[in-house]
Tab-separated table of C-alpha atoms and ligand atoms in Angstrom:
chain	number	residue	atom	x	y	z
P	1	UNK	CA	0.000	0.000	0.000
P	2	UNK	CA	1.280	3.280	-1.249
P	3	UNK	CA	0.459	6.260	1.469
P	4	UNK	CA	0.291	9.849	0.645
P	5	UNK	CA	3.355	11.420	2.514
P	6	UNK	CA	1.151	13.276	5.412
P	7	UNK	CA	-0.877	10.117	6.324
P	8	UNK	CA	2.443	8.022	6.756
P	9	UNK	CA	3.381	10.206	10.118
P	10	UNK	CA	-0.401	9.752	11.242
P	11	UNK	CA	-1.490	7.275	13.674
P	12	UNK	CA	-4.806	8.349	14.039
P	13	UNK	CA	-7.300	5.807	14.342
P	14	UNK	CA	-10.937	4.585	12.877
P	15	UNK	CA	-13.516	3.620	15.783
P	16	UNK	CA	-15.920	0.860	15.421
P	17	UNK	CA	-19.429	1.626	15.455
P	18	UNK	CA	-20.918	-1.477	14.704
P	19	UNK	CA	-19.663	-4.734	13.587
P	20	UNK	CA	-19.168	-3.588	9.813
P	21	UNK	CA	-19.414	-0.079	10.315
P	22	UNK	CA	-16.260	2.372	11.513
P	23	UNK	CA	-16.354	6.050	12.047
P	24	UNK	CA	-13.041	7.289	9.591
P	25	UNK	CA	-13.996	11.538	10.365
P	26	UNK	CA	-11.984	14.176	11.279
P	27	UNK	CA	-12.813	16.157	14.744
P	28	UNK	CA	-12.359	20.041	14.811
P	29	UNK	CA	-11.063	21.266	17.724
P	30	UNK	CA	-10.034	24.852	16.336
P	31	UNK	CA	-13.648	25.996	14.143
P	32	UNK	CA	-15.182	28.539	16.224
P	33	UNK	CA	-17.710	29.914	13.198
P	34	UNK	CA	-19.211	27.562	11.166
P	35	UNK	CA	-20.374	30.109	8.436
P	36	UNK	CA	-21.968	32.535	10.938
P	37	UNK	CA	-23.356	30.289	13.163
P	38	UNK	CA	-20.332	30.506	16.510
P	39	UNK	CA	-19.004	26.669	17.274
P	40	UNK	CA	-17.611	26.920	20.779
P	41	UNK	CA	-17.068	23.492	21.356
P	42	UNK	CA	-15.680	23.170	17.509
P	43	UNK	CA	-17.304	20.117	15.693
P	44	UNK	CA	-16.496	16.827	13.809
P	45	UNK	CA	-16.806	16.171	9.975
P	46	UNK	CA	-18.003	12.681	10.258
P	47	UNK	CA	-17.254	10.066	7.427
P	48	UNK	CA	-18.240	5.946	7.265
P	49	UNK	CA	-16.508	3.256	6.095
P	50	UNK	CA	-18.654	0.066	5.740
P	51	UNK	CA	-16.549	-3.049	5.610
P	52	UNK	CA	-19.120	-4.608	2.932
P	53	UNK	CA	-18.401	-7.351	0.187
P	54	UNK	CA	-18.190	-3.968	-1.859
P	55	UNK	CA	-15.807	-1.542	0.671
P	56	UNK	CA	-18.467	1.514	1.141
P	57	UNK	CA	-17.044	5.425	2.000
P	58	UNK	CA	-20.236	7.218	3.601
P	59	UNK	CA	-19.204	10.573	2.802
P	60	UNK	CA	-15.980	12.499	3.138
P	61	UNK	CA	-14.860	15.571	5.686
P	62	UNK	CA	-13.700	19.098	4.658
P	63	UNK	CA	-10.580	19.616	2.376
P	64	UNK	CA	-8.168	20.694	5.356
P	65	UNK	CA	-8.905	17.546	6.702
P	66	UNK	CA	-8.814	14.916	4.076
P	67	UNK	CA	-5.016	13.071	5.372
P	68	UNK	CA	-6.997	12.882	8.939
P	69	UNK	CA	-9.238	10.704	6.982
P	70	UNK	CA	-7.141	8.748	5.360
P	71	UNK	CA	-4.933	8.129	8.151
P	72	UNK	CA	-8.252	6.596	10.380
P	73	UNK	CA	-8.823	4.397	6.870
P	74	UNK	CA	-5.976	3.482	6.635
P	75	UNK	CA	-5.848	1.763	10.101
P	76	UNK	CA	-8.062	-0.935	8.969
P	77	UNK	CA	-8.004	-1.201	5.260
P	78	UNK	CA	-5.997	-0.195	2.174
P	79	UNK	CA	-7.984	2.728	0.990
P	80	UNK	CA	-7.529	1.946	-2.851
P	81	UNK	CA	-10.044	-1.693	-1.104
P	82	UNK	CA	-12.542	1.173	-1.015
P	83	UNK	CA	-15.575	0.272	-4.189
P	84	UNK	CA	-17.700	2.755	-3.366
P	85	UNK	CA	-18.602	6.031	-2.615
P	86	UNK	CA	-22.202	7.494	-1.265
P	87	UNK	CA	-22.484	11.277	-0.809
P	88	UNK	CA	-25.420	11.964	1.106
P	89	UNK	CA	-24.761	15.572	1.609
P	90	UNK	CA	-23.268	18.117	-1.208
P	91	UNK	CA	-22.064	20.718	1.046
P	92	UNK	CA	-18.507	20.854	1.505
P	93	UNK	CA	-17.800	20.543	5.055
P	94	UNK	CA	-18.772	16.876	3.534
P	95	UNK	CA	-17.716	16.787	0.005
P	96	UNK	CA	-14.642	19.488	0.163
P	97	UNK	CA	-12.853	16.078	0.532
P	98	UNK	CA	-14.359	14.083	-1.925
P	99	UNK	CA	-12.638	15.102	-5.169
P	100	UNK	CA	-9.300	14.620	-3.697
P	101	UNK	CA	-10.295	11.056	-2.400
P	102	UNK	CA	-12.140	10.094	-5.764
P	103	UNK	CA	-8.196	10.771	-7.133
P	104	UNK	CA	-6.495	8.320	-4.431
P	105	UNK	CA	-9.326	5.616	-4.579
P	106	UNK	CA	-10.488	5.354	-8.113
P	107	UNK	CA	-13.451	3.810	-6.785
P	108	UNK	CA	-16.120	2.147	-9.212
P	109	UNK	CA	-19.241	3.918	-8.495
P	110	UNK	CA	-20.193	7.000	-6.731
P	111	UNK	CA	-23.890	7.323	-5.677
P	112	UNK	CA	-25.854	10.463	-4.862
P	113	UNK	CA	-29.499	11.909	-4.789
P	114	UNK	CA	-30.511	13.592	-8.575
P	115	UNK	CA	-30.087	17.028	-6.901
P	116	UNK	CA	-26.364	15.568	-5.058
P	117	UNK	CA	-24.992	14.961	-8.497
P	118	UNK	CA	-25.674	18.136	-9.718
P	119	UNK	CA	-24.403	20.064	-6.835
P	120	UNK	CA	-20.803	18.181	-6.625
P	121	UNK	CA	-20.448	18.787	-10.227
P	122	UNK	CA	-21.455	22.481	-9.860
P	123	UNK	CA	-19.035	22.375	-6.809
P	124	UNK	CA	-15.805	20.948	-8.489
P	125	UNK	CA	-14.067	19.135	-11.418
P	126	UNK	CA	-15.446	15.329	-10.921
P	127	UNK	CA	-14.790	13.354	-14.273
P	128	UNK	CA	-16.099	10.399	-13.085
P	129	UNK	CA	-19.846	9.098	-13.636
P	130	UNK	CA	-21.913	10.178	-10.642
P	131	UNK	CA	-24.923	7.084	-9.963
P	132	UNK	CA	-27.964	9.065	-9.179
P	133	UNK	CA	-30.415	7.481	-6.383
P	134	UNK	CA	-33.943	8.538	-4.921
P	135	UNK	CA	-36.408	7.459	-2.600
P	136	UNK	CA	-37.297	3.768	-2.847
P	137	UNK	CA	-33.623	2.854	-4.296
P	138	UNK	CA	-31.435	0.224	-3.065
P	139	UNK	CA	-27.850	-0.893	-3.876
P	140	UNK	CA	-25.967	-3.869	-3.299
P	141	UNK	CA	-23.055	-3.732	-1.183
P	142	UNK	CA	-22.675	-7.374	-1.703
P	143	UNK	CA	-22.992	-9.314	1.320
P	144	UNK	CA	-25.184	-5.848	2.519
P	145	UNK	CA	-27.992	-3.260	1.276
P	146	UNK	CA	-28.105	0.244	1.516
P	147	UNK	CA	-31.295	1.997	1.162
P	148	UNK	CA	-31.797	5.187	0.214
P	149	UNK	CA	-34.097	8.310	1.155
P	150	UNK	CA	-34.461	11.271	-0.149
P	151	UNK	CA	-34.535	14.252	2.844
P	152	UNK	CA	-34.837	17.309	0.314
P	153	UNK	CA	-34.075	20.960	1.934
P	154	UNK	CA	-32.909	19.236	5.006
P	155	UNK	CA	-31.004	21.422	4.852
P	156	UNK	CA	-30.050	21.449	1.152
P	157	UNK	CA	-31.926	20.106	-2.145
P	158	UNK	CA	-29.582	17.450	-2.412
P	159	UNK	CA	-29.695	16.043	0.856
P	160	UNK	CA	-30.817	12.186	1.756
P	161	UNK	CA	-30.911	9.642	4.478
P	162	UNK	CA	-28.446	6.474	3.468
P	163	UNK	CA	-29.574	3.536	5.601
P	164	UNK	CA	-27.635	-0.067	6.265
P	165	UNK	CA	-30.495	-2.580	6.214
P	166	UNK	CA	-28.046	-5.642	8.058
P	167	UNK	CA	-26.559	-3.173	10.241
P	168	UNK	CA	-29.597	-1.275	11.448
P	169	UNK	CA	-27.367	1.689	10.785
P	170	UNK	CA	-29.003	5.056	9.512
P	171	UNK	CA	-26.403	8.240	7.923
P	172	UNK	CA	-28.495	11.054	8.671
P	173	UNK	CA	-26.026	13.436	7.475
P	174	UNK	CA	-26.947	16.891	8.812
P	175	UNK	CA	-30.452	15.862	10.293
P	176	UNK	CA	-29.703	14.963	14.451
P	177	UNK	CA	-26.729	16.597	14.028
P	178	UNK	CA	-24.604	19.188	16.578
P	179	UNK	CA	-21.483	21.052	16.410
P	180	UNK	CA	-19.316	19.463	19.410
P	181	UNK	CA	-16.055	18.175	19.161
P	182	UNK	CA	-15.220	15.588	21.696
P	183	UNK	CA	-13.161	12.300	21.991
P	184	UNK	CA	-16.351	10.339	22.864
P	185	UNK	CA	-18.033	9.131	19.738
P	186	UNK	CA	-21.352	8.212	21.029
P	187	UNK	CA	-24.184	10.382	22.566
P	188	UNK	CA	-24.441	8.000	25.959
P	189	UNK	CA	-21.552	9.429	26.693
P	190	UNK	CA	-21.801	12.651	26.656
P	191	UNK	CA	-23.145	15.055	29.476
P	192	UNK	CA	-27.049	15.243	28.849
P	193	UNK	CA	-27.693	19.266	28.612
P	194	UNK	CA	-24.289	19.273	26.474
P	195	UNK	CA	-26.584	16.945	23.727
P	196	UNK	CA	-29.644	18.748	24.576
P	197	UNK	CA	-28.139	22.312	23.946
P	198	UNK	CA	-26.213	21.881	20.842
P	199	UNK	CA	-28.248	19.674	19.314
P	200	UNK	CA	-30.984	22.481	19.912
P	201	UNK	CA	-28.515	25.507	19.054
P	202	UNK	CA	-28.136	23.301	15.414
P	203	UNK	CA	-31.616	22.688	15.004
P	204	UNK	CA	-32.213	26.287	15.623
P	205	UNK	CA	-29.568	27.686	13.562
P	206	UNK	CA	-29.961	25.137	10.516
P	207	UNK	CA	-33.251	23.323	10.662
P	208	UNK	CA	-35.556	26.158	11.753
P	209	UNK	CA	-36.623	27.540	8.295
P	210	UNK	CA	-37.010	23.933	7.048
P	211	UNK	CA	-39.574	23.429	10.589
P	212	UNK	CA	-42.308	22.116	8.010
P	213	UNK	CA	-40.045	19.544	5.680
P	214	UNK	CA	-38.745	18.381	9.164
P	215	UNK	CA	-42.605	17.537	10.710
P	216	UNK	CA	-43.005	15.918	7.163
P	217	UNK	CA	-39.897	13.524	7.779
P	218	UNK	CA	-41.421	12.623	11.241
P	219	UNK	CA	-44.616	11.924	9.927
P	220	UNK	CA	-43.255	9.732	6.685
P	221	UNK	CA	-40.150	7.524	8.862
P	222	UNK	CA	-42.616	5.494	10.580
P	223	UNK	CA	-43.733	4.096	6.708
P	224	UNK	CA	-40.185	3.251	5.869
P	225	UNK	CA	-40.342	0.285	8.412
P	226	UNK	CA	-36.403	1.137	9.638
P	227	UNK	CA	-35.448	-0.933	12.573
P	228	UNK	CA	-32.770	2.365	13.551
P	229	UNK	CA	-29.584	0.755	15.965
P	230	UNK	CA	-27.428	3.639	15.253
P	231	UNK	CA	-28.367	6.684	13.947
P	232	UNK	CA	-25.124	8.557	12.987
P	233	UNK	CA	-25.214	12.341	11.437
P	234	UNK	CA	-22.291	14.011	9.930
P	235	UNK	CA	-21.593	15.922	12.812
P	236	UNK	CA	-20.901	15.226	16.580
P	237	UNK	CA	-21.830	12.305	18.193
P	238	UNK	CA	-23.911	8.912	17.169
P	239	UNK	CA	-27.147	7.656	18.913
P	240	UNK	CA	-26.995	3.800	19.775
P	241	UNK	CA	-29.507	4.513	22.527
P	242	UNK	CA	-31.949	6.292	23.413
P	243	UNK	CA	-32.573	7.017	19.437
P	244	UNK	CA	-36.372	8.252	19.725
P	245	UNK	CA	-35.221	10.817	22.329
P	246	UNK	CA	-33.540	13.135	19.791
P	247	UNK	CA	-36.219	12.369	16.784
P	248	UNK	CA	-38.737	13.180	20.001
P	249	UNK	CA	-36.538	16.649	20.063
P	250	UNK	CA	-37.248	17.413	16.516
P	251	UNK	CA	-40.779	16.759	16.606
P	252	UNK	CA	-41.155	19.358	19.339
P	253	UNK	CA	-38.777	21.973	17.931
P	254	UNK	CA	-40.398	21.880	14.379
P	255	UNK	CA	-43.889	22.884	15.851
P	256	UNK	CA	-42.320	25.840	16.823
P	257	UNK	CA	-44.730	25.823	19.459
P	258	UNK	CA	-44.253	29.120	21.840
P	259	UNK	CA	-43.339	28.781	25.241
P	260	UNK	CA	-44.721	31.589	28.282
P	261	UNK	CA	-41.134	32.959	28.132
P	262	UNK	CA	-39.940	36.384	26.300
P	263	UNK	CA	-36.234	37.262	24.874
P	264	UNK	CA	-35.066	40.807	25.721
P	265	UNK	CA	-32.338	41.104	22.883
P	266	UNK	CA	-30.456	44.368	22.799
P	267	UNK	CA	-27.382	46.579	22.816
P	268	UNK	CA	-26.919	50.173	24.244
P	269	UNK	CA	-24.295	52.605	23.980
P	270	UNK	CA	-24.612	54.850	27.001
P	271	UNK	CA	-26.719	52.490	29.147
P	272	UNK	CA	-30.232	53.803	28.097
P	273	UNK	CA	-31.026	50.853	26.125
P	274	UNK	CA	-30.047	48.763	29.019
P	275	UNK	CA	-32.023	50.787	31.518
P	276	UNK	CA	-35.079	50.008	29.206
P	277	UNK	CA	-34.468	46.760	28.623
P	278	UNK	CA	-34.142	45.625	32.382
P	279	UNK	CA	-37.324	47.660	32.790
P	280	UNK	CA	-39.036	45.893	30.291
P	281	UNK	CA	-37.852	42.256	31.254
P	282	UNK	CA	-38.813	42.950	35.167
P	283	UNK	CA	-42.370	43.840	34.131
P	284	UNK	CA	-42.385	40.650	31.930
P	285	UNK	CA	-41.246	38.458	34.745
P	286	UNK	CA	-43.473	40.026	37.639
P	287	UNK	CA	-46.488	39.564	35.309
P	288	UNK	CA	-45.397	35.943	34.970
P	289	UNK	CA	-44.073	35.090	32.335
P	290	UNK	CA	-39.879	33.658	32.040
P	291	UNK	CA	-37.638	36.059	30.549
P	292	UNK	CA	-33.774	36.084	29.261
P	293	UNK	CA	-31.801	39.526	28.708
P	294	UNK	CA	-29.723	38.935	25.963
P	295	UNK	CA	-26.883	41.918	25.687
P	296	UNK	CA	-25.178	41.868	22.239
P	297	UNK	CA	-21.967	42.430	24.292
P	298	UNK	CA	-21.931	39.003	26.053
P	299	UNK	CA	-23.893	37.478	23.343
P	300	UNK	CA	-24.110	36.162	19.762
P	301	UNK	CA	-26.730	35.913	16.945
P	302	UNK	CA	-26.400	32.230	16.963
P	303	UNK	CA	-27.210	32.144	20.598
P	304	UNK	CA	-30.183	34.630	20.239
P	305	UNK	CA	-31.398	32.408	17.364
P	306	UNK	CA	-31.268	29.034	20.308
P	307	UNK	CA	-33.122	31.265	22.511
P	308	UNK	CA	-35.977	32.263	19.985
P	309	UNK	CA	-36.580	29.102	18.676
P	310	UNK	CA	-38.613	27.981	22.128
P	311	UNK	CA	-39.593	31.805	23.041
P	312	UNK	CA	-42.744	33.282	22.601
P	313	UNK	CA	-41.753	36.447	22.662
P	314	UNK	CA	-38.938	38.656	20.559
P	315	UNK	CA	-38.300	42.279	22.542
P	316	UNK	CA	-35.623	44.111	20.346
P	317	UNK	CA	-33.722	47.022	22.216
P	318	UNK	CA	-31.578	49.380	19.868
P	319	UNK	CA	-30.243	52.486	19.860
P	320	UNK	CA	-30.045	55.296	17.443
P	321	UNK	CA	-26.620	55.310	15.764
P	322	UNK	CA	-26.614	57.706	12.871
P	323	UNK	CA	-30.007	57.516	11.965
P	324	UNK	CA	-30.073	54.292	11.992
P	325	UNK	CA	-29.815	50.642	13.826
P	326	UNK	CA	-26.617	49.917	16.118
P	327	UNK	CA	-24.618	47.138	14.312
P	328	UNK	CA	-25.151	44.519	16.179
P	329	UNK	CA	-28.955	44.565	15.960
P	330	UNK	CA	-28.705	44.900	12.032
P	331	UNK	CA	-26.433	41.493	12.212
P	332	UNK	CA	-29.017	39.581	14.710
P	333	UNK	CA	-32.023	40.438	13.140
P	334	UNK	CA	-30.610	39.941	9.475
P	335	UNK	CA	-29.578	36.170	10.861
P	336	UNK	CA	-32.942	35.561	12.468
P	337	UNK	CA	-35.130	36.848	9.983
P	338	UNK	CA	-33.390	34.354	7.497
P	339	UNK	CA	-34.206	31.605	9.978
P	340	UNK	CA	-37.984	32.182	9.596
P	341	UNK	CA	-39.266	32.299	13.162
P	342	UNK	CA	-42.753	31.328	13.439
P	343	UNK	CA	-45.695	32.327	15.937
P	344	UNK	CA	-44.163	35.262	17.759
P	345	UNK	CA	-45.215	38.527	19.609
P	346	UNK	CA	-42.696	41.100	20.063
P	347	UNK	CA	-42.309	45.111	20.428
P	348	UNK	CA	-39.168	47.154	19.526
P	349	UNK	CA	-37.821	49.498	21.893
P	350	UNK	CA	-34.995	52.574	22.169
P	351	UNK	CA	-32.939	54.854	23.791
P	352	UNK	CA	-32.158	58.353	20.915
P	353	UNK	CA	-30.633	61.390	20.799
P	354	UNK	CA	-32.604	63.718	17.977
P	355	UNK	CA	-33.652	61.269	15.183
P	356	UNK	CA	-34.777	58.441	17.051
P	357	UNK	CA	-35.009	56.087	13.658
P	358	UNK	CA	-33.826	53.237	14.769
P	359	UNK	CA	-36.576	51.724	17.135
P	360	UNK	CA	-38.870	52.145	14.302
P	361	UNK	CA	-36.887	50.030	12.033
P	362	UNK	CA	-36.655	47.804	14.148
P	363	UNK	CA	-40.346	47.754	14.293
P	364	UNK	CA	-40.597	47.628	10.331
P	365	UNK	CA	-38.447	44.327	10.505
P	366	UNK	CA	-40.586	42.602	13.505
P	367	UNK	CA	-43.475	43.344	10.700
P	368	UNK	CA	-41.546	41.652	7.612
P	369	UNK	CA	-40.790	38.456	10.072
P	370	UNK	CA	-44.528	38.107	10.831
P	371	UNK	CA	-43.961	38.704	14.276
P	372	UNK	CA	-47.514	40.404	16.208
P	373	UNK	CA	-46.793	43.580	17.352
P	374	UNK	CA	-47.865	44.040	20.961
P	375	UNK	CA	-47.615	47.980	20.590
P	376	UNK	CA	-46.011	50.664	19.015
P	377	UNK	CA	-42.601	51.192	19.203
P	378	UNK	CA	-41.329	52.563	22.959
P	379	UNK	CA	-38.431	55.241	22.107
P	380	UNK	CA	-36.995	57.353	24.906
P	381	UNK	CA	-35.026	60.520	24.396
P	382	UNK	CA	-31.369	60.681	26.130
P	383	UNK	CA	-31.964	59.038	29.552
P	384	UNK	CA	-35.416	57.682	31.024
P	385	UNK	CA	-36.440	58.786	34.012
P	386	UNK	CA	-38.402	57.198	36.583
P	387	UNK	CA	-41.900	57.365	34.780
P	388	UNK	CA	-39.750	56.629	31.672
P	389	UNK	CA	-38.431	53.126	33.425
P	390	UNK	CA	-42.372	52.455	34.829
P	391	UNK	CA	-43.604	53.091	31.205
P	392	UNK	CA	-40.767	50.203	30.558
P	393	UNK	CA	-42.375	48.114	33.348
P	394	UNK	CA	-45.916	48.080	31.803
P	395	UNK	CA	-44.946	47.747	28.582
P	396	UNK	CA	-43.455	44.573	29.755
P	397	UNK	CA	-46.700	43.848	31.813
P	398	UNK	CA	-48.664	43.997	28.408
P	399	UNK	CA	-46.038	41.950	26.653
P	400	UNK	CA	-46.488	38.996	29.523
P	401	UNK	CA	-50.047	38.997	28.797
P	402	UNK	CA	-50.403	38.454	25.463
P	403	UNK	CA	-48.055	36.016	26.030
P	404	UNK	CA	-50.098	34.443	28.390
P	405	UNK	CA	-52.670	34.679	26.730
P	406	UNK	CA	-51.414	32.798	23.109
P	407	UNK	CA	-49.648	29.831	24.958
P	408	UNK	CA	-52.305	29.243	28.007
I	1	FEO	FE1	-22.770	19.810	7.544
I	1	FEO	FE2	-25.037	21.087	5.415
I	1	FEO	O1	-23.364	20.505	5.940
């Protein structure tokens, strides 16, 4: 066996998952935004290998990251053994790798949805034949089956389900995903609210404008008949237990049902704003209803977008800053507004100098997300007094009952 010249000083290894099944990904320790969305606990780039009668590569990692791949391969087989390739997911945190590795393996076939073989030949130079598959179609692995199922918009056209009929395995690619690097492969494993939280912060910050295609999924596995063992995305850790638990997650977070419990997101620049906003969120909570102050100086858009995908409420705080939103609003309410929030009340609020725009535009873009305006915008001129703050207070009283009232 010939080795490229990086992968011969690599030891790194490939991890069983099942009996015929090994995990051959790269973890990312060092990714801290994932295009936009922040990855604190960095993530993994998860790739198969199934040890079939035909050698099977379930997907590939990102380019950086290809000789970590090769290097787990190659501690268990030869990778030129590998036959085939599926790519279940186009993007190129998956498939950045794939060109690279269709040059070292030569394999026979390559298999991807209709959709997947148009996007990795949009994405690079692939000379070689591209098998397309779609819902209903099998192939033979040999000795094994793969089955295949298309998961369109989840999260990209091309996207599908790969499942291993004798291993009970399913490659979910994105779907029951998280970013989360760690050197335990499997979610038993792992701290509970570590699971619970990124796998929410992913759902909200990829899944929630596909909240509909998602239900649809839920609703259509059960007629697949798939006995699931081990469900294993493309990122962070596999399920062997406790598999309905996380599909149970999904279900709930794609209703996008509201909870009694209001985000105060805002920024300030001479503590106005802030005065407002803890005005605002102590009238919410002393109505009864849970609220979270989110400051754009501690916080992040992909952390307000976690936060709003439960929350029944959106409060936006901003200041006038030459005529116009501060910065960091304009960046969190771009991001959210792409993420298609549904069934939310909110009000827009603001500390101003002479204009006073900016409350106002916030307003405007509550409207264009189809959030229900409780009342008109709440702008204050240089600092709020004491009526100012119990004007805050009530507005925040009126906010907790509406809120009350939609999720009683
Ligand atoms: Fe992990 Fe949509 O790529």
């Amino acid at each position: 066996m010939v080795k490229e010249v990086s992968e011969m000083e690599s030891f790194l290894q490939a991890v069983k998952v099942t009996e015929k099944v090994y995990w051959v990904g790269a973890i990312d320790w060092a990714i801290k935004d994932f295009h936009g969305y922040s990855t604190e606990r960095g993530t993994t780039y998860n790739a198969f290998l199934i040890l079939s009668d035909k050698i099977t590569l379930v997907d590939t990692v990102k380019a950086p990251f290809i000789d970590e791949m090769f290097a787990r391969i190659s501690s268990i087989i030869d990778p030129s053994k590998i036959d085939y390739i599926i790519s279940n997911h186009s993007e190129p945190d998956h498939s950045g790798a794939l060109p690279e590795t269709i040059r070292r393996v030569k394999p026979q076939k390559i298999f991807a949805s209709l959709m997947g073989e148009k996007n990795l030949k949009a994405h690079y130079s692939i000379d070689q034949e591209i098998t397309p598959v779609k819902t209903g179609d099998s192939v033979s692995l040999g000795n094994m089956t793969v089955d295949f199922i298309e998961t369109r918009m989840l999260h990209w056209p091309d996207s599908m389900f790969s499942y291993l009929r004798e291993e009970k395995v399913l490659f979910s690619q994105d779907a029951f995903g998280m970013h989360l690097a760690s050197d335990r492969l499997f979610a038993d494993e792992i701290e509970h609210e570590v699971l619970y939280w990124e796998a929410e912060k992913y759902f909200a910050n990829i899944l929630m404008p596909y909240s509909q295609q998602v239900q649809k999924l839920a609703a259509d596995l059960p007629g697949f008949n798939l006995d699931i063992k081990t469900l294993a995305p493309d990122h962070g850790p596999l399920w062997r237990k406790n598999i309905s638990e996380i599909i149970g997650w999904y279900v709930d977070w794609s209703a996008q049902k509201p909870e009694n419990f209001a985000i105060v997101v805002y920024d300030t620049m001479w503590q106005s704003t802030a005065l407002m906003a803890r005005s605002i969120a102590d009238g919410i909570k002393n109505s009864g209803s849970r609220v979270e102050l989110i400051p754009l100086s501690a916080k992040d858009r992909s952390y307000v977008a976690t936060k709003l995908l439960r929350a029944g409420a959106l409060v936006v705080g901003s200041p006038t800053l030459n005529n116009n939103i501060f910065p960091t609003l304009s960046d969190v309410l771009t991001y959210v507004k792409g993420l298609r929030p549904k069934n939310k009340i909110g009000v827009a609020f603001g500390s101003y100098g002479w204009g006073g725009e900016a409350a106002k535009q916030v307003d405007d873009i509550l409207k264009s997300m189809d959030v229900e305006i409780v009342s008109e915008p709440l702008r204050m001129k240089y600092v709020p007094k004491e009526n100012d703050l119990k004007k805050c207070f009530e507005l925040g009283a009126a906010i907790s009952a509406t809120l009350r009232e939609k999720t009683k």
